[in-house]
Amino acid sequence: MHFKTLTELKLALHKKEISSHELVSHYLKRIERFNPQLNTFITVTGESALQEAQKADDLRARDPENAPPLLGLPMAHKDLFCTDGVKTSCGSKMLDNFIAPYDATVVTKCRDAGLITLGKTNMDEFAMGSSNENSFYGPVANPWNTEYVPGGSSGGSAAAVAAGLVPVSTGTDTGGSIRQPAALCGITGLKPTYGRVSRYGMTAFASSLDQGGPFGKSAEDVALLLNAMAGFDERDSTSLNVPAEDYTQHLNRSIAGLKIGLPKEYFKNMNAPMQKALDEALKVLEKLGATLVDISLPHADLAIPTYYVLAPAECSSNLSRFDGVRFGYRCENPRDLNDLYLRSRGEGFGTEVKRRILIGTYVLSAGYYEAYYLQAQKTRQLIKQDFDDAFKNVDVIASPTTPTPAFKIGEKVSDPVTMYQCDIYTLALNLAGLPGLSMPAGFIDGLPVGLQLMGHYMQESKLLNIAHQYQCHSDWHSQHPTAME
Ligand code: GLN
């Protein structure tokens, strides 16, 4: 049951083959059994989940016609979405004691759609990382091989879905944190167009890049969860005021005639097994009638330097609110106000977060601002222009999601630059504000690899359509780690 898709579970509830209470209990038991090994959850809200499940069953029995679309189905939220009354740690010692007094819009919307939260998932501290090793709560293990990382920063959310501890989950993607862990865990994840999903109550890392999105086992599941998550929110000033869409509507469209661009910069230097897996995936899309077109995104190499100036700059400003005064970690016995600030921040933040705050403060400081921050704003514009030009000729762009499958826990922690290089294929999309998706496209030595699809603004439906058609003609997405059975 636990490796069924959300779509299948939805049908089973509808047909009364199972109750929501049974479903939620089953997943909670799995979390109890596998979480010690995987470390995917920071907080499990078992008691409230069971109560909500009972309510969902009552509502379905009483008024089935008016049941919300995802009534009684379990999910999990990345631990940076604020949840009223439940700890929101952001994977940090700084917020280990923080209980938000309100729900993020995404949390409210998922609840309104009928979903039941089983808990909050582990993540890199304040979403900074590509391996989930920067969490105050320890690393998350990849369910396909527990010696390997699940990717980051939404590593807990991705690993929980891959291990069958929950059918769907939320994540956030500032530079790849949905697509990269989806690829490394063998599931589907989507980063929506910037502004499509409300950032209200989603703890900020780099506000001009952050975007929440769904994880699921299939494109169809991702579409269902995105239906719940997306929409205009007047409490987020960057939210797009566009009409709601049903992302499941075009899943079954033929993809014949679609033009898929292959940027040469994303395929150079690729290792042979990765190349083979992607070639085979692309062949399937070709068989379905899509045309593959060679394209160029000439400024692709600027994505890493641009992102690693802008994201730290924004983070240094966003994280200045954590000062030990109103909420969060406060050091013991401060001598004076300055000591309180210095020690609370020094003790409350982990190494990677401090590194980013230092870099960010540096690139924004007088004398360096023009040389770094302003230059990065200009190169960001060039990267965006590359995509605008490319989308004049193609419908979507395909590429690997990551340069390699998952790496071993500990392998890259001491070398931040090598770690940053893992993000080479995902960062540009955030800099341009575009939507992107990663879907399973094979295995290398038992570890999953992902194919990334990038779309023009608001083209989530097209990405989901292609991914769904691919999944109707391949079965990588329906594999699961046998050790998690
Ligand atoms: N890996 C990137 C970073 O460390 C992206 C993180 C994210 O998308 N939140 O910043």
CSV table of C-alpha atoms and ligand atoms in Angstrom, one decimal:
chain,number,residue,atom,x,y,z
A,1,MET,CA,0.0,0.0,0.0
A,2,HIS,CA,2.8,2.5,0.9
A,3,PHE,CA,4.3,2.5,-2.5
A,4,LYS,CA,1.0,3.4,-4.1
A,5,THR,CA,0.6,6.8,-5.7
A,6,LEU,CA,-1.5,9.5,-4.2
A,7,THR,CA,-3.8,9.0,-7.2
A,8,GLU,CA,-4.3,5.3,-6.3
A,9,LEU,CA,-4.8,6.0,-2.7
A,10,LYS,CA,-7.4,8.7,-3.5
A,11,LEU,CA,-9.3,6.2,-5.5
A,12,ALA,CA,-9.0,3.6,-2.7
A,13,LEU,CA,-10.5,6.0,-0.2
A,14,HIS,CA,-13.2,7.0,-2.6
A,15,LYS,CA,-14.2,3.3,-3.1
A,16,LYS,CA,-14.1,2.7,0.6
A,17,GLU,CA,-11.4,0.0,0.2
A,18,ILE,CA,-9.6,1.7,3.0
A,19,SER,CA,-10.3,4.4,5.6
A,20,SER,CA,-8.2,7.5,6.1
A,21,HIS,CA,-7.6,6.4,9.7
A,22,GLU,CA,-6.2,3.1,8.4
A,23,LEU,CA,-4.1,4.9,5.9
A,24,VAL,CA,-2.6,7.4,8.3
A,25,SER,CA,-1.9,4.7,10.9
A,26,HIS,CA,-0.1,2.6,8.3
A,27,TYR,CA,2.2,5.5,7.3
A,28,LEU,CA,2.8,6.5,10.9
A,29,LYS,CA,3.9,2.9,11.7
A,30,ARG,CA,6.3,3.1,8.7
A,31,ILE,CA,7.7,6.4,10.0
A,32,GLU,CA,8.3,4.8,13.4
A,33,ARG,CA,10.0,1.8,11.7
A,34,PHE,CA,12.2,3.6,9.2
A,35,ASN,CA,12.8,7.1,10.5
A,36,PRO,CA,15.6,6.0,12.9
A,37,GLN,CA,17.5,4.7,9.9
A,38,LEU,CA,16.7,7.6,7.5
A,39,ASN,CA,16.2,10.6,9.7
A,40,THR,CA,13.6,12.1,7.3
A,41,PHE,CA,11.4,13.6,10.0
A,42,ILE,CA,12.2,16.3,12.6
A,43,THR,CA,8.7,16.3,14.1
A,44,VAL,CA,6.0,13.7,13.7
A,45,THR,CA,2.5,14.8,14.5
A,46,GLY,CA,0.9,11.4,14.9
A,47,GLU,CA,-1.8,12.2,17.4
A,48,SER,CA,-3.3,15.2,15.5
A,49,ALA,CA,-3.0,13.3,12.2
A,50,LEU,CA,-5.0,10.4,13.6
A,51,GLN,CA,-7.7,12.8,14.9
A,52,GLU,CA,-7.8,14.6,11.5
A,53,ALA,CA,-8.1,11.2,9.8
A,54,GLN,CA,-11.1,10.3,11.9
A,55,LYS,CA,-12.7,13.6,11.0
A,56,ALA,CA,-12.0,13.0,7.4
A,57,ASP,CA,-13.6,9.6,7.5
A,58,ASP,CA,-16.7,11.1,9.3
A,59,LEU,CA,-17.0,13.8,6.7
A,60,ARG,CA,-16.7,11.4,3.8
A,61,ALA,CA,-19.4,9.2,5.4
A,62,ARG,CA,-21.7,12.2,6.1
A,63,ASP,CA,-21.3,14.3,3.0
A,64,PRO,CA,-19.2,12.5,0.3
A,65,GLU,CA,-20.4,14.9,-2.5
A,66,ASN,CA,-18.8,17.9,-0.8
A,67,ALA,CA,-15.5,16.2,0.2
A,68,PRO,CA,-12.4,18.3,-0.6
A,69,PRO,CA,-10.4,16.8,-3.5
A,70,LEU,CA,-7.6,15.2,-1.4
A,71,LEU,CA,-9.7,14.5,1.7
A,72,GLY,CA,-7.9,12.2,4.2
A,73,LEU,CA,-4.7,11.7,2.3
A,74,PRO,CA,-1.4,11.9,4.2
A,75,MET,CA,1.5,14.3,3.4
A,76,ALA,CA,4.5,16.0,5.1
A,77,HIS,CA,5.8,19.6,5.0
A,78,LYS,CA,9.4,20.7,4.8
A,79,ASP,CA,10.3,22.1,8.2
A,80,LEU,CA,10.5,25.7,7.0
A,81,PHE,CA,6.8,26.1,6.4
A,82,CYS,CA,5.3,27.7,9.5
A,83,THR,CA,2.8,25.5,11.3
A,84,ASP,CA,0.6,26.9,14.0
A,85,GLY,CA,1.5,25.2,17.3
A,86,VAL,CA,4.0,22.8,15.8
A,87,LYS,CA,7.8,23.4,15.9
A,88,THR,CA,9.2,25.0,12.7
A,89,SER,CA,13.0,24.5,13.1
A,90,CYS,CA,14.3,25.2,9.5
A,91,GLY,CA,16.9,22.5,10.4
A,92,SER,CA,18.6,25.0,12.7
A,93,LYS,CA,19.6,25.1,16.4
A,94,MET,CA,18.5,28.8,16.1
A,95,LEU,CA,14.9,27.7,15.8
A,96,ASP,CA,15.0,24.5,17.7
A,97,ASN,CA,12.6,26.0,20.2
A,98,PHE,CA,10.5,28.0,17.7
A,99,ILE,CA,6.7,27.4,17.5
A,100,ALA,CA,5.1,29.6,14.9
A,101,PRO,CA,1.9,31.3,15.9
A,102,TYR,CA,0.3,30.9,12.5
A,103,ASP,CA,0.2,28.6,9.4
A,104,ALA,CA,2.0,29.3,6.1
A,105,THR,CA,-0.4,29.8,3.2
A,106,VAL,CA,0.8,26.5,1.7
A,107,VAL,CA,0.0,24.7,4.9
A,108,THR,CA,-3.5,26.2,5.1
A,109,LYS,CA,-4.2,25.4,1.4
A,110,CYS,CA,-3.1,21.8,1.8
A,111,ARG,CA,-5.4,21.4,4.8
A,112,ASP,CA,-8.2,23.0,2.9
A,113,ALA,CA,-7.7,20.5,0.1
A,114,GLY,CA,-8.2,17.8,2.7
A,115,LEU,CA,-4.6,16.7,3.2
A,116,ILE,CA,-3.4,15.5,6.6
A,117,THR,CA,0.1,16.4,7.8
A,118,LEU,CA,2.1,13.6,9.4
A,119,GLY,CA,4.9,15.8,10.3
A,120,LYS,CA,7.8,18.1,9.4
A,121,THR,CA,10.7,16.9,7.4
A,122,ASN,CA,14.4,17.3,7.8
A,123,MET,CA,16.4,19.8,5.7
A,124,ASP,CA,19.6,21.6,5.3
A,125,GLU,CA,19.8,24.5,7.8
A,126,PHE,CA,17.7,27.4,6.4
A,127,ALA,CA,17.6,25.5,3.1
A,128,MET,CA,21.4,26.0,2.4
A,129,GLY,CA,22.9,22.9,1.0
A,130,SER,CA,22.7,20.2,-1.6
A,131,SER,CA,23.0,17.1,0.6
A,132,ASN,CA,21.0,17.5,3.7
A,133,GLU,CA,24.2,17.3,5.7
A,134,ASN,CA,23.9,20.8,7.0
A,135,SER,CA,21.0,20.0,9.4
A,136,PHE,CA,21.2,20.6,13.1
A,137,TYR,CA,19.3,17.3,13.4
A,138,GLY,CA,21.9,15.2,11.5
A,139,PRO,CA,22.0,14.0,7.9
A,140,VAL,CA,19.2,12.2,6.1
A,141,ALA,CA,20.0,8.9,4.4
A,142,ASN,CA,19.1,8.1,0.8
A,143,PRO,CA,16.5,5.2,0.9
A,144,TRP,CA,18.2,3.6,-2.1
A,145,ASN,CA,21.4,3.2,-0.2
A,146,THR,CA,21.7,4.6,3.3
A,147,GLU,CA,25.4,5.4,2.9
A,148,TYR,CA,24.5,8.1,0.4
A,149,VAL,CA,23.0,11.5,0.6
A,150,PRO,CA,19.4,12.2,-0.5
A,151,GLY,CA,20.3,15.6,-1.9
A,152,GLY,CA,19.2,18.9,-0.4
A,153,SER,CA,18.0,21.1,0.9
A,154,SER,CA,14.6,19.3,0.9
A,155,GLY,CA,16.3,16.0,1.5
A,156,GLY,CA,13.9,14.8,4.2
A,157,SER,CA,10.8,15.5,2.1
A,158,ALA,CA,12.2,13.7,-0.9
A,159,ALA,CA,13.6,10.7,1.0
A,160,ALA,CA,10.3,10.3,2.9
A,161,VAL,CA,8.4,9.9,-0.4
A,162,ALA,CA,11.0,7.6,-1.9
A,163,ALA,CA,10.9,5.4,1.1
A,164,GLY,CA,7.1,5.2,1.2
A,165,LEU,CA,6.8,7.0,4.5
A,166,VAL,CA,4.3,9.5,3.0
A,167,PRO,CA,2.9,9.6,-0.5
A,168,VAL,CA,3.6,13.3,-1.2
A,169,SER,CA,5.4,16.2,0.5
A,170,THR,CA,6.3,19.8,0.1
A,171,GLY,CA,9.7,21.3,-0.5
A,172,THR,CA,11.2,24.6,-1.5
A,173,ASP,CA,13.6,25.4,-4.3
A,174,THR,CA,15.9,28.4,-4.2
A,175,GLY,CA,18.6,26.9,-6.4
A,176,GLY,CA,17.5,23.3,-7.0
A,177,SER,CA,16.3,22.1,-3.6
A,178,ILE,CA,13.2,20.3,-5.0
A,179,ARG,CA,14.6,19.1,-8.3
A,180,GLN,CA,18.0,17.9,-7.1
A,181,PRO,CA,16.7,15.7,-4.2
A,182,ALA,CA,13.9,14.4,-6.4
A,183,ALA,CA,16.5,13.3,-8.9
A,184,LEU,CA,18.8,11.7,-6.2
A,185,CYS,CA,15.8,9.9,-4.6
A,186,GLY,CA,14.2,8.7,-7.8
A,187,ILE,CA,10.9,10.7,-7.5
A,188,THR,CA,9.2,13.6,-9.3
A,189,GLY,CA,9.5,17.1,-8.0
A,190,LEU,CA,8.4,20.4,-9.4
A,191,LYS,CA,9.6,24.0,-8.9
A,192,PRO,CA,6.9,26.3,-10.0
A,193,THR,CA,7.2,29.7,-11.7
A,194,TYR,CA,8.4,32.3,-9.2
A,195,GLY,CA,5.2,33.7,-7.6
A,196,ARG,CA,3.0,30.8,-8.4
A,197,VAL,CA,3.1,29.4,-4.8
A,198,SER,CA,2.7,31.7,-1.9
A,199,ARG,CA,5.8,32.4,0.2
A,200,TYR,CA,3.8,33.7,3.1
A,201,GLY,CA,4.9,31.7,6.2
A,202,MET,CA,7.7,30.0,4.2
A,203,THR,CA,10.9,31.0,6.0
A,204,ALA,CA,13.0,33.2,3.7
A,205,PHE,CA,16.4,32.2,2.5
A,206,ALA,CA,16.8,34.3,-0.7
A,207,SER,CA,13.5,36.0,-1.4
A,208,SER,CA,14.0,36.7,-5.1
A,209,LEU,CA,14.6,33.0,-5.7
A,210,ASP,CA,12.6,31.0,-3.2
A,211,GLN,CA,9.7,29.0,-4.4
A,212,GLY,CA,7.7,26.2,-2.7
A,213,GLY,CA,6.6,23.1,-4.7
A,214,PRO,CA,5.5,19.5,-4.6
A,215,PHE,CA,7.2,16.1,-4.4
A,216,GLY,CA,5.4,12.9,-5.5
A,217,LYS,CA,6.0,9.5,-7.0
A,218,SER,CA,4.5,10.5,-10.3
A,219,ALA,CA,3.8,13.6,-12.4
A,220,GLU,CA,0.1,13.0,-11.8
A,221,ASP,CA,0.6,13.1,-8.0
A,222,VAL,CA,2.7,16.3,-8.3
A,223,ALA,CA,-0.1,17.9,-10.4
A,224,LEU,CA,-2.6,17.0,-7.7
A,225,LEU,CA,-0.5,18.5,-4.9
A,226,LEU,CA,0.3,21.6,-7.0
A,227,ASN,CA,-3.4,22.1,-7.4
A,228,ALA,CA,-3.6,22.4,-3.7
A,229,MET,CA,-0.6,24.6,-3.2
A,230,ALA,CA,-0.7,27.1,-6.0
A,231,GLY,CA,-2.7,30.3,-6.2
A,232,PHE,CA,-2.7,34.1,-5.6
A,233,ASP,CA,-2.1,35.2,-2.1
A,234,GLU,CA,-2.4,38.9,-1.2
A,235,ARG,CA,-0.2,38.3,1.8
A,236,ASP,CA,2.8,37.6,-0.5
A,237,SER,CA,3.6,40.8,-2.5
A,238,THR,CA,5.4,38.7,-5.2
A,239,SER,CA,2.5,36.3,-5.6
A,240,LEU,CA,1.2,36.2,-9.2
A,241,ASN,CA,-2.4,37.3,-9.6
A,242,VAL,CA,-3.4,34.9,-12.3
A,243,PRO,CA,-6.4,32.5,-12.3
A,244,ALA,CA,-6.1,29.1,-10.7
A,245,GLU,CA,-5.4,26.2,-13.1
A,246,ASP,CA,-6.2,22.5,-12.9
A,247,TYR,CA,-2.7,21.0,-13.4
A,248,THR,CA,-4.2,17.5,-14.1
A,249,GLN,CA,-6.2,18.8,-17.0
A,250,HIS,CA,-3.6,18.4,-19.8
A,251,LEU,CA,-1.8,15.3,-18.5
A,252,ASN,CA,-3.1,13.1,-21.2
A,253,ARG,CA,-2.5,15.4,-24.1
A,254,SER,CA,-0.3,14.0,-26.9
A,255,ILE,CA,3.2,15.5,-26.9
A,256,ALA,CA,3.5,15.0,-30.7
A,257,GLY,CA,4.9,18.0,-32.3
A,258,LEU,CA,6.4,19.6,-29.2
A,259,LYS,CA,9.9,20.9,-29.6
A,260,ILE,CA,12.4,20.0,-26.8
A,261,GLY,CA,15.6,22.0,-26.6
A,262,LEU,CA,18.8,20.4,-25.5
A,263,PRO,CA,21.3,23.0,-24.4
A,264,LYS,CA,24.8,22.0,-25.4
A,265,GLU,CA,26.2,23.6,-22.3
A,266,TYR,CA,24.3,21.2,-20.1
A,267,PHE,CA,25.4,18.1,-21.9
A,268,LYS,CA,29.1,18.7,-22.2
A,269,ASN,CA,31.5,16.9,-19.8
A,270,MET,CA,28.8,14.4,-18.9
A,271,ASN,CA,29.9,11.0,-17.8
A,272,ALA,CA,29.1,8.0,-20.0
A,273,PRO,CA,26.5,6.2,-17.8
A,274,MET,CA,24.6,9.5,-17.2
A,275,GLN,CA,24.7,10.2,-20.9
A,276,LYS,CA,23.3,6.8,-21.7
A,277,ALA,CA,20.4,7.1,-19.2
A,278,LEU,CA,19.4,10.5,-20.6
A,279,ASP,CA,19.8,9.4,-24.2
A,280,GLU,CA,17.3,6.6,-23.5
A,281,ALA,CA,14.9,8.9,-21.8
A,282,LEU,CA,15.0,11.4,-24.7
A,283,LYS,CA,14.5,8.6,-27.1
A,284,VAL,CA,11.2,7.7,-25.4
A,285,LEU,CA,10.1,11.4,-25.8
A,286,GLU,CA,11.1,11.3,-29.4
A,287,LYS,CA,9.0,8.1,-30.0
A,288,LEU,CA,6.1,10.0,-28.5
A,289,GLY,CA,6.4,12.5,-31.3
A,290,ALA,CA,8.5,15.2,-29.7
A,291,THR,CA,11.3,16.8,-31.7
A,292,LEU,CA,14.7,17.2,-30.1
A,293,VAL,CA,16.5,20.5,-31.0
A,294,ASP,CA,20.0,21.4,-30.2
A,295,ILE,CA,20.1,24.8,-28.5
A,296,SER,CA,22.5,27.0,-26.6
A,297,LEU,CA,22.2,28.9,-23.3
A,298,PRO,CA,25.5,30.8,-23.8
A,299,HIS,CA,25.7,32.2,-20.2
A,300,ALA,CA,25.1,28.8,-18.5
A,301,ASP,CA,28.6,28.9,-16.9
A,302,LEU,CA,27.7,32.1,-15.1
A,303,ALA,CA,24.9,30.4,-13.0
A,304,ILE,CA,27.1,29.2,-10.2
A,305,PRO,CA,29.1,32.5,-9.6
A,306,THR,CA,25.9,34.6,-10.0
A,307,TYR,CA,23.8,32.5,-7.6
A,308,TYR,CA,26.5,32.2,-5.0
A,309,VAL,CA,26.8,36.0,-4.8
A,310,LEU,CA,23.0,36.8,-4.9
A,311,ALA,CA,21.7,34.0,-2.7
A,312,PRO,CA,24.2,34.7,0.2
A,313,ALA,CA,23.5,38.5,-0.2
A,314,GLU,CA,19.8,38.0,0.3
A,315,CYS,CA,20.3,35.4,3.0
A,316,SER,CA,22.6,37.8,5.0
A,317,SER,CA,19.8,40.3,5.0
A,318,ASN,CA,17.0,37.8,5.7
A,319,LEU,CA,18.8,36.1,8.5
A,320,SER,CA,19.6,39.3,10.4
A,321,ARG,CA,16.2,38.9,12.1
A,322,PHE,CA,17.6,36.0,14.1
A,323,ASP,CA,19.3,37.9,16.9
A,324,GLY,CA,18.3,36.1,20.0
A,325,VAL,CA,16.0,38.9,21.2
A,326,ARG,CA,12.4,38.1,20.3
A,327,PHE,CA,12.4,34.5,19.3
A,328,GLY,CA,14.7,31.6,18.6
A,329,TYR,CA,18.0,30.6,20.3
A,330,ARG,CA,19.4,32.9,22.9
A,331,CYS,CA,22.9,32.4,24.5
A,332,GLU,CA,23.3,31.8,28.2
A,333,ASN,CA,24.1,34.8,30.5
A,334,PRO,CA,24.9,37.5,27.9
A,335,ARG,CA,27.1,40.2,29.4
A,336,ASP,CA,25.5,43.0,27.3
A,337,LEU,CA,23.5,43.5,24.2
A,338,ASN,CA,26.4,43.1,21.9
A,339,ASP,CA,27.4,39.9,23.6
A,340,LEU,CA,23.8,38.6,23.3
A,341,TYR,CA,23.8,39.2,19.5
A,342,LEU,CA,27.3,37.8,18.9
A,343,ARG,CA,27.0,34.7,20.9
A,344,SER,CA,23.3,33.9,20.0
A,345,ARG,CA,24.1,34.1,16.3
A,346,GLY,CA,27.6,32.5,16.8
A,347,GLU,CA,26.1,29.5,18.7
A,348,GLY,CA,22.8,29.3,17.0
A,349,PHE,CA,23.9,29.1,13.3
A,350,GLY,CA,25.8,26.2,11.7
A,351,THR,CA,29.0,26.5,9.7
A,352,GLU,CA,27.5,26.7,6.2
A,353,VAL,CA,24.9,29.4,7.2
A,354,LYS,CA,27.7,31.5,8.8
A,355,ARG,CA,29.8,31.1,5.7
A,356,ARG,CA,26.9,32.4,3.5
A,357,ILE,CA,26.1,35.3,5.9
A,358,LEU,CA,29.8,36.3,5.8
A,359,ILE,CA,29.9,36.1,1.9
A,360,GLY,CA,26.6,37.9,1.7
A,361,THR,CA,27.6,40.7,4.0
A,362,TYR,CA,30.9,41.1,2.1
A,363,VAL,CA,29.4,41.4,-1.4
A,364,LEU,CA,26.9,43.9,-0.1
A,365,SER,CA,29.4,46.1,1.7
A,366,ALA,CA,30.4,49.5,0.5
A,367,GLY,CA,33.3,49.3,-1.9
A,368,TYR,CA,32.5,45.6,-2.9
A,369,TYR,CA,28.8,46.1,-3.8
A,370,GLU,CA,29.6,47.3,-7.4
A,371,ALA,CA,32.2,44.6,-7.9
A,372,TYR,CA,30.1,41.7,-6.8
A,373,TYR,CA,26.4,42.2,-6.1
A,374,LEU,CA,25.8,44.7,-9.0
A,375,GLN,CA,27.8,42.5,-11.4
A,376,ALA,CA,25.8,39.5,-10.4
A,377,GLN,CA,22.5,41.3,-11.0
A,378,LYS,CA,23.7,42.0,-14.5
A,379,THR,CA,24.8,38.4,-15.2
A,380,ARG,CA,21.4,37.3,-13.8
A,381,GLN,CA,19.8,39.3,-16.5
A,382,LEU,CA,22.0,37.7,-19.2
A,383,ILE,CA,20.9,34.2,-17.9
A,384,LYS,CA,17.3,35.2,-18.1
A,385,GLN,CA,17.7,36.6,-21.6
A,386,ASP,CA,19.2,33.2,-22.7
A,387,PHE,CA,16.0,31.5,-21.7
A,388,ASP,CA,13.8,34.1,-23.3
A,389,ASP,CA,15.7,33.6,-26.6
A,390,ALA,CA,15.6,29.8,-26.3
A,391,PHE,CA,11.9,29.7,-25.7
A,392,LYS,CA,11.3,31.6,-29.0
A,393,ASN,CA,12.3,28.3,-30.7
A,394,VAL,CA,11.4,25.5,-28.4
A,395,ASP,CA,8.5,24.6,-26.1
A,396,VAL,CA,10.6,23.2,-23.2
A,397,ILE,CA,14.2,22.5,-22.5
A,398,ALA,CA,15.5,19.1,-21.2
A,399,SER,CA,18.8,18.4,-19.4
A,400,PRO,CA,20.2,16.3,-16.6
A,401,THR,CA,19.1,17.5,-13.2
A,402,THR,CA,22.4,16.8,-11.6
A,403,PRO,CA,25.9,16.0,-12.9
A,404,THR,CA,26.1,12.6,-11.1
A,405,PRO,CA,23.8,10.4,-9.0
A,406,ALA,CA,23.9,10.7,-5.1
A,407,PHE,CA,27.3,10.8,-3.5
A,408,LYS,CA,28.4,9.3,-0.2
A,409,ILE,CA,27.5,11.0,3.1
A,410,GLY,CA,30.6,12.9,4.2
A,411,GLU,CA,32.2,12.9,0.7
A,412,LYS,CA,31.9,16.6,-0.1
A,413,VAL,CA,31.2,18.2,3.3
A,414,SER,CA,34.7,19.6,3.7
A,415,ASP,CA,34.8,21.2,0.3
A,416,PRO,CA,32.0,23.8,-0.2
A,417,VAL,CA,33.0,24.7,-3.7
A,418,THR,CA,32.7,21.0,-4.9
A,419,MET,CA,29.3,21.0,-3.1
A,420,TYR,CA,28.2,24.1,-4.9
A,421,GLN,CA,29.1,22.5,-8.2
A,422,CYS,CA,26.4,19.9,-7.8
A,423,ASP,CA,23.9,22.7,-8.5
A,424,ILE,CA,25.3,23.5,-11.9
A,425,TYR,CA,22.1,22.5,-13.8
A,426,THR,CA,19.5,23.8,-11.4
A,427,LEU,CA,20.5,27.3,-10.5
A,428,ALA,CA,19.9,29.1,-13.8
A,429,LEU,CA,16.2,28.4,-13.6
A,430,ASN,CA,15.7,30.1,-10.3
A,431,LEU,CA,17.7,33.1,-11.4
A,432,ALA,CA,15.3,33.4,-14.4
A,433,GLY,CA,12.2,32.6,-12.2
A,434,LEU,CA,11.1,29.8,-14.5
A,435,PRO,CA,9.3,26.5,-13.7
A,436,GLY,CA,11.2,23.2,-13.8
A,437,LEU,CA,10.6,19.6,-13.0
A,438,SER,CA,12.8,16.5,-12.3
A,439,MET,CA,11.6,13.0,-13.0
A,440,PRO,CA,13.3,9.6,-12.7
A,441,ALA,CA,15.1,8.5,-15.8
A,442,GLY,CA,17.0,5.4,-14.8
A,443,PHE,CA,19.7,4.2,-12.4
A,444,ILE,CA,23.5,4.1,-12.2
A,445,ASP,CA,24.8,1.4,-9.8
A,446,GLY,CA,21.5,1.2,-8.0
A,447,LEU,CA,21.2,5.0,-7.5
A,448,PRO,CA,18.5,7.0,-9.4
A,449,VAL,CA,19.2,9.7,-11.9
A,450,GLY,CA,16.8,12.5,-12.9
A,451,LEU,CA,15.8,14.2,-16.2
A,452,GLN,CA,15.1,17.9,-15.8
A,453,LEU,CA,12.4,19.7,-17.9
A,454,MET,CA,12.4,23.5,-17.9
A,455,GLY,CA,9.5,25.5,-19.1
A,456,HIS,CA,8.6,29.1,-19.9
A,457,TYR,CA,6.7,31.2,-17.4
A,458,MET,CA,3.5,29.5,-16.1
A,459,GLN,CA,4.1,26.4,-18.3
A,460,GLU,CA,3.8,24.0,-15.4
A,461,SER,CA,1.0,22.1,-17.1
A,462,LYS,CA,3.2,21.5,-20.2
A,463,LEU,CA,6.0,20.1,-18.0
A,464,LEU,CA,3.6,17.9,-16.2
A,465,ASN,CA,2.0,16.7,-19.5
A,466,ILE,CA,5.4,15.7,-20.9
A,467,ALA,CA,6.4,14.0,-17.6
A,468,HIS,CA,3.1,12.1,-17.4
A,469,GLN,CA,3.4,10.9,-21.0
A,470,TYR,CA,6.9,9.8,-20.3
A,471,GLN,CA,5.8,7.9,-17.2
A,472,CYS,CA,3.0,6.2,-19.1
A,473,HIS,CA,5.7,4.8,-21.4
A,474,SER,CA,8.5,4.0,-18.8
A,475,ASP,CA,8.6,2.5,-15.3
A,476,TRP,CA,11.5,4.2,-13.6
A,477,HIS,CA,9.0,6.2,-11.4
A,478,SER,CA,7.3,3.1,-10.2
A,479,GLN,CA,10.5,1.4,-8.8
A,480,HIS,CA,11.0,1.5,-5.1
A,481,PRO,CA,13.9,0.7,-2.8
A,482,THR,CA,13.5,-3.0,-1.8
A,483,ALA,CA,15.2,-2.4,1.6
A,484,MET,CA,12.2,-0.2,2.5
A,485,GLU,CA,9.5,-2.8,1.8
B,1,GLN,N1,22.0,23.9,-3.1
B,1,GLN,C1,21.7,25.2,-3.3
B,1,GLN,C2,22.2,26.0,-2.1
B,1,GLN,O1,22.9,25.4,-1.3
B,1,GLN,C3,20.2,25.4,-3.4
B,1,GLN,C4,19.5,25.3,-2.1
B,1,GLN,C5,18.0,25.6,-2.3
B,1,GLN,O2,17.4,25.5,-3.4
B,1,GLN,N2,17.3,25.9,-1.2
B,1,GLN,O3,22.0,27.1,-1.9
